[in-house]
XYZ file of C-alpha atoms in Angstrom:
380
model
C 128.430 116.032 149.082
C 129.154 113.253 146.626
C 130.052 110.037 148.450
C 133.612 108.873 147.985
C 133.853 105.554 146.241
C 135.283 102.694 148.259
C 135.853 99.029 147.539
C 138.021 96.148 148.596
C 140.537 97.460 146.061
C 140.679 100.831 147.752
C 144.046 102.079 148.870
C 144.666 104.217 151.879
C 145.931 107.688 151.170
C 149.325 108.525 152.578
C 149.364 111.745 154.510
C 152.288 113.803 153.259
C 151.181 117.413 153.515
C 148.715 119.506 155.423
C 145.389 120.088 153.718
C 144.607 123.015 155.990
C 146.466 126.246 155.438
C 146.174 127.341 159.058
C 145.429 124.318 161.205
C 146.427 120.744 160.423
C 144.922 119.262 163.573
C 141.739 118.198 161.773
C 143.416 116.452 158.837
C 142.101 113.084 157.754
C 143.337 110.707 155.097
C 140.911 109.470 152.472
C 140.521 106.300 150.421
C 139.622 105.880 146.770
C 139.200 102.920 144.443
C 141.959 103.288 141.818
C 139.971 101.196 139.315
C 137.013 103.618 139.541
C 138.791 106.799 140.493
C 136.487 109.762 141.090
C 134.903 111.662 143.917
C 135.355 114.710 146.142
C 138.002 115.668 148.657
C 136.438 118.003 151.223
C 137.861 120.334 153.879
C 140.287 118.597 156.185
C 140.961 115.691 153.822
C 144.278 114.773 152.209
C 145.001 112.227 149.509
C 148.425 111.112 148.295
C 148.398 108.790 145.295
C 150.526 105.661 145.014
C 152.925 105.745 142.031
C 152.874 101.937 141.907
C 149.168 102.016 140.977
C 147.558 103.076 137.673
C 144.461 105.141 138.437
C 141.434 104.841 136.157
C 139.749 108.246 136.208
C 136.113 107.451 135.365
C 134.515 110.746 136.433
C 135.447 114.012 138.060
C 137.884 114.253 140.952
C 137.280 117.573 142.729
C 139.558 118.942 145.435
C 137.497 121.343 147.554
C 138.681 124.221 149.754
C 141.125 123.242 152.527
C 141.782 119.813 151.028
C 145.044 118.601 149.468
C 145.849 116.235 146.605
C 149.464 115.037 146.275
C 150.637 113.152 143.173
C 154.146 111.675 143.465
C 156.660 111.219 140.647
C 155.822 108.373 138.292
C 152.087 108.327 138.993
C 149.913 107.464 135.982
C 146.247 108.450 135.666
C 144.231 107.103 132.732
C 140.958 108.879 132.020
C 137.774 107.839 130.248
C 134.400 109.513 130.181
C 134.759 112.601 127.966
C 133.528 115.824 129.584
C 132.573 114.057 132.814
C 136.177 113.014 133.441
C 138.519 115.706 134.771
C 140.512 116.801 137.818
C 139.583 120.147 139.368
C 141.170 122.081 142.214
C 138.968 124.685 143.889
C 139.940 127.964 145.530
C 141.785 127.427 148.828
C 142.592 123.829 147.871
C 146.114 122.593 147.156
C 147.560 120.267 144.545
C 151.135 118.989 144.605
C 152.276 117.327 141.387
C 155.807 116.207 142.204
C 157.105 114.712 138.960
C 160.778 114.605 138.059
C 162.755 114.808 134.821
C 163.163 111.031 134.689
C 159.802 110.191 136.249
C 157.056 112.652 135.283
C 153.444 112.451 136.373
C 151.324 111.344 133.405
C 147.622 112.107 132.952
C 146.423 110.480 129.771
C 143.586 108.732 127.953
C 142.530 105.270 129.062
C 141.260 104.302 125.608
C 142.911 101.628 123.514
C 143.222 104.072 120.623
C 143.650 107.450 122.318
C 142.720 110.673 120.541
C 142.449 114.385 121.310
C 139.289 115.144 123.306
C 139.097 111.801 125.112
C 138.723 113.508 128.512
C 138.593 116.903 130.178
C 141.942 117.819 131.663
C 143.287 119.557 134.753
C 141.508 122.677 136.052
C 142.927 124.843 138.846
C 141.017 127.782 140.345
C 142.710 130.433 142.476
C 141.956 133.747 144.157
C 144.052 136.128 142.025
C 142.558 138.963 140.011
C 140.661 138.547 136.765
C 138.664 141.048 134.734
C 135.820 138.603 134.122
C 134.402 139.319 137.565
C 135.286 143.015 137.676
C 138.103 145.385 138.546
C 137.665 145.209 142.314
C 138.361 141.572 143.046
C 134.973 140.153 142.131
C 134.784 136.446 141.316
C 133.563 134.543 138.278
C 132.609 130.956 137.446
C 134.950 128.734 135.429
C 133.505 127.700 132.074
C 134.451 124.104 132.863
C 134.015 122.575 136.336
C 131.638 125.407 137.427
C 133.996 126.349 140.251
C 134.435 129.903 141.504
C 137.676 131.707 140.669
C 139.187 135.151 141.006
C 139.451 137.638 143.841
C 142.090 140.090 144.998
C 144.941 137.889 146.278
C 147.537 137.895 143.519
C 149.964 136.043 145.825
C 147.564 133.148 146.317
C 148.990 129.616 146.134
C 147.259 126.575 144.682
C 150.359 124.404 145.228
C 152.993 123.014 142.854
C 152.732 121.541 139.359
C 156.095 120.228 138.227
C 157.025 117.696 135.519
C 153.501 116.919 134.346
C 152.597 115.377 130.997
C 148.921 115.763 130.198
C 147.637 113.993 127.081
C 144.518 113.641 124.859
C 142.492 116.277 126.702
C 140.049 118.899 125.432
C 136.695 117.122 125.625
C 133.972 119.464 124.332
C 130.469 120.229 125.568
C 129.883 122.537 122.589
C 132.027 124.453 120.095
C 132.117 127.317 122.623
C 132.651 125.285 125.793
C 135.626 122.956 125.842
C 138.273 121.757 128.247
C 141.943 122.514 127.603
C 144.960 120.475 128.623
C 145.770 122.648 131.631
C 143.319 125.426 132.545
C 144.421 127.975 135.150
C 141.598 130.221 136.364
C 142.687 133.143 138.528
C 145.723 131.244 139.797
C 148.096 133.307 141.939
C 151.835 133.868 141.829
C 152.371 131.701 144.910
C 151.722 128.681 142.700
C 154.597 126.896 140.949
C 153.964 125.785 137.352
C 156.969 124.428 135.468
C 157.879 121.564 133.144
C 154.385 120.912 131.788
C 153.589 119.321 128.426
C 150.132 119.425 126.875
C 150.097 116.701 124.211
C 147.332 116.255 121.625
C 144.717 118.517 123.147
C 141.375 118.761 121.382
C 141.266 122.470 122.251
C 143.969 124.766 123.663
C 147.070 123.236 125.170
C 147.545 125.548 128.178
C 145.293 128.507 129.013
C 145.497 131.260 131.620
C 142.183 132.904 132.567
C 143.310 135.966 134.496
C 145.478 135.396 137.535
C 149.117 136.194 138.177
C 150.864 132.821 138.110
C 154.270 132.675 136.414
C 155.005 129.570 134.374
C 158.098 128.257 132.647
C 159.339 125.278 130.664
C 156.044 124.666 128.891
C 155.401 122.511 125.826
C 152.249 122.429 123.722
C 152.469 119.781 121.007
C 149.540 119.161 118.653
C 146.863 121.582 119.856
C 143.644 121.510 117.832
C 142.869 125.127 118.701
C 145.496 127.501 120.134
C 148.637 126.228 121.834
C 149.088 128.769 124.651
C 146.334 131.237 125.484
C 146.109 134.015 128.066
C 143.178 136.343 128.697
C 140.899 138.081 131.197
C 143.482 140.279 132.893
C 146.272 137.734 133.132
C 149.360 139.351 134.627
C 152.479 137.214 134.762
C 155.549 135.868 132.980
C 155.625 132.882 130.629
C 159.187 131.776 130.012
C 160.834 129.042 127.933
C 157.902 127.788 125.860
C 158.087 125.354 122.928
C 155.060 125.121 120.621
C 154.640 122.801 117.643
C 151.707 121.478 115.570
C 148.924 123.982 116.166
C 145.613 124.350 114.347
C 145.110 128.052 115.037
C 147.413 130.498 116.825
C 150.626 129.461 118.494
C 150.049 132.132 121.134
C 146.726 133.901 121.558
C 146.547 136.809 123.977
C 143.502 138.896 124.765
C 142.161 141.245 127.400
C 138.452 140.408 127.559
C 136.115 138.936 124.954
C 133.153 141.025 126.118
C 134.980 144.306 126.765
C 138.395 144.912 125.272
C 138.985 147.784 127.724
C 138.107 145.776 130.857
C 140.209 146.227 133.998
C 142.555 144.955 135.280
C 144.280 144.854 131.898
C 146.123 141.777 130.704
C 149.832 142.406 131.241
C 151.924 139.474 130.009
C 155.669 139.036 129.669
C 156.708 136.365 127.148
C 160.332 135.218 127.159
C 162.076 132.644 124.989
C 159.306 131.194 122.788
C 159.653 128.844 119.826
C 156.430 128.674 117.778
C 156.305 126.147 114.919
C 153.215 125.529 112.824
C 154.156 121.912 112.232
C 151.693 119.510 110.635
C 148.459 121.376 111.463
C 146.965 124.438 109.775
C 148.228 127.316 111.901
C 145.429 129.351 110.349
C 145.625 132.216 112.852
C 149.371 132.780 112.492
C 152.204 132.570 114.977
C 150.726 135.032 117.467
C 147.269 136.595 117.685
C 146.639 139.868 119.538
C 142.870 139.992 120.036
C 139.912 141.237 122.082
C 141.722 144.275 123.414
C 145.060 142.479 123.471
C 146.214 144.053 126.713
C 149.916 144.658 127.304
C 152.553 142.313 125.861
C 156.282 142.378 126.435
C 157.564 139.640 124.119
C 161.294 138.893 124.089
C 163.347 136.368 122.087
C 160.468 134.962 120.016
C 161.106 132.525 117.135
C 158.227 131.885 114.672
C 158.497 129.443 111.766
C 156.356 128.114 108.896
C 153.185 130.161 109.378
C 151.507 131.894 106.462
C 151.693 135.142 108.443
C 153.492 136.173 111.588
C 151.282 138.249 113.911
C 147.532 138.622 113.537
C 145.560 141.622 114.723
C 142.181 142.698 113.401
C 141.761 146.187 111.898
C 141.028 149.043 114.286
C 137.430 149.133 113.121
C 136.969 145.599 114.463
C 139.233 145.691 117.536
C 139.987 149.278 118.489
C 141.325 148.520 122.011
C 143.930 146.071 120.704
C 145.149 148.524 118.077
C 145.225 151.341 120.630
C 147.449 149.271 122.902
C 149.898 148.745 120.051
C 149.660 152.418 119.036
C 150.527 153.487 122.588
C 153.553 151.212 122.891
C 151.965 148.689 125.253
C 152.698 145.773 122.902
C 156.397 145.178 122.310
C 157.987 142.310 120.369
C 161.721 142.838 120.669
C 163.417 140.920 119.237
C 161.355 138.536 117.136
C 162.485 136.265 114.296
C 160.336 135.029 111.400
C 161.501 132.006 109.419
C 159.620 130.816 106.329
C 156.755 133.250 106.905
C 155.602 133.874 103.355
C 152.979 136.545 103.976
C 152.795 139.591 106.180
C 154.924 139.475 109.289
C 152.405 141.674 111.068
C 148.854 142.642 110.142
C 148.984 145.741 112.340
C 148.760 148.896 110.232
C 148.662 151.607 112.889
C 151.011 154.406 113.839
C 153.641 152.530 115.887
C 156.400 151.550 113.473
C 158.724 150.094 116.120
C 156.489 147.745 118.114
C 158.452 144.808 116.698
C 162.156 144.493 116.047
C 163.581 141.571 114.114
C 166.646 139.639 115.220
C 168.289 136.221 115.189
C 166.808 134.410 118.145
C 167.227 131.160 120.046
C 163.594 131.042 121.117
C 162.988 128.269 123.652
C 166.661 127.319 123.439
C 167.591 125.945 120.021
C 165.472 127.838 117.535
C 163.331 125.284 115.703
C 165.008 122.338 117.420
C 163.762 120.696 120.594
C 165.263 122.499 123.599
C 167.590 120.580 125.896
C 165.304 121.144 128.894
C 162.561 119.124 127.148
C 164.593 115.913 127.078
C 163.602 112.900 129.164
C 160.099 113.739 130.413
C 158.185 114.621 127.237
C 156.617 112.620 124.406
C 156.288 113.116 120.655
C 159.270 115.419 120.155
């Protein structure tokens, strides 16, 4: 076990919640040095941060099974250290991010001139199903943090994430291995995720790797890859999502990059999305159905300023994705395209009604910032 860092500047954690799901008799508080904030919370330990202190995240902070991390409203964490600097929550651990509309929790870069990719981001690993491990509840290893995720408990809870602003994330090991702003690996539906902004991520803004967590009131602003990504058997609802300034796809949804027919199949419901290309390239269009695609039920989608609307590779290159559209498992009804000069959909199969156009409000106000984003966000 990595030793926890202590110093005369260390603050004592305030015990607010149980870090054991079944027995809180063995709880202990823990101390960390906020000026050199990193370490490991192990079973039976609980840490509550002090919102009056700015924490300097200089390495990884890992919350192990049966430990709890609580972050009150107004807490600020400033990270340095690239790929070595991130916060990770393991299976059977709990995180409580208790921001408010007027006082969000902020995780950001500690550099004088912050930029996308300055640090890792927030990684949460749960015990819900994913098709990366297999169809029968097998587990897999997260591509960042090397923690185990997945299983068969779709109701699993990793805690609460509410009113979080996470900035300048996406540090990269290689072109194929990068952190996102918020990465949710096999996170279950017992977890609350709402009012989260990923701002200036060097990779994806928010990504769901399998799992069954539902999330709402999400913002991805300036994502240097995709804005919102779901894959690997994700089964849940994403609702009220505002996307702007994206280098590739606004929304990318896949089933499995190694096997487009893998089980359990991705089954995502998307409600009330505004997707704006903004100042970046948007080279993969508003939405991208790829790698089997899975099942999509997309409702009230507003897409603006992309060269094309929906991308899907030809059947010869991605037969499972095209088959899912052919069979009526991908539905975009209604969807609105504004200033989309090229093809609204690259799909050329047999289903002529998989999308229906309409006049939509998207995340609330069409291309305008939604009212629910006021007060706790930045850059809008």
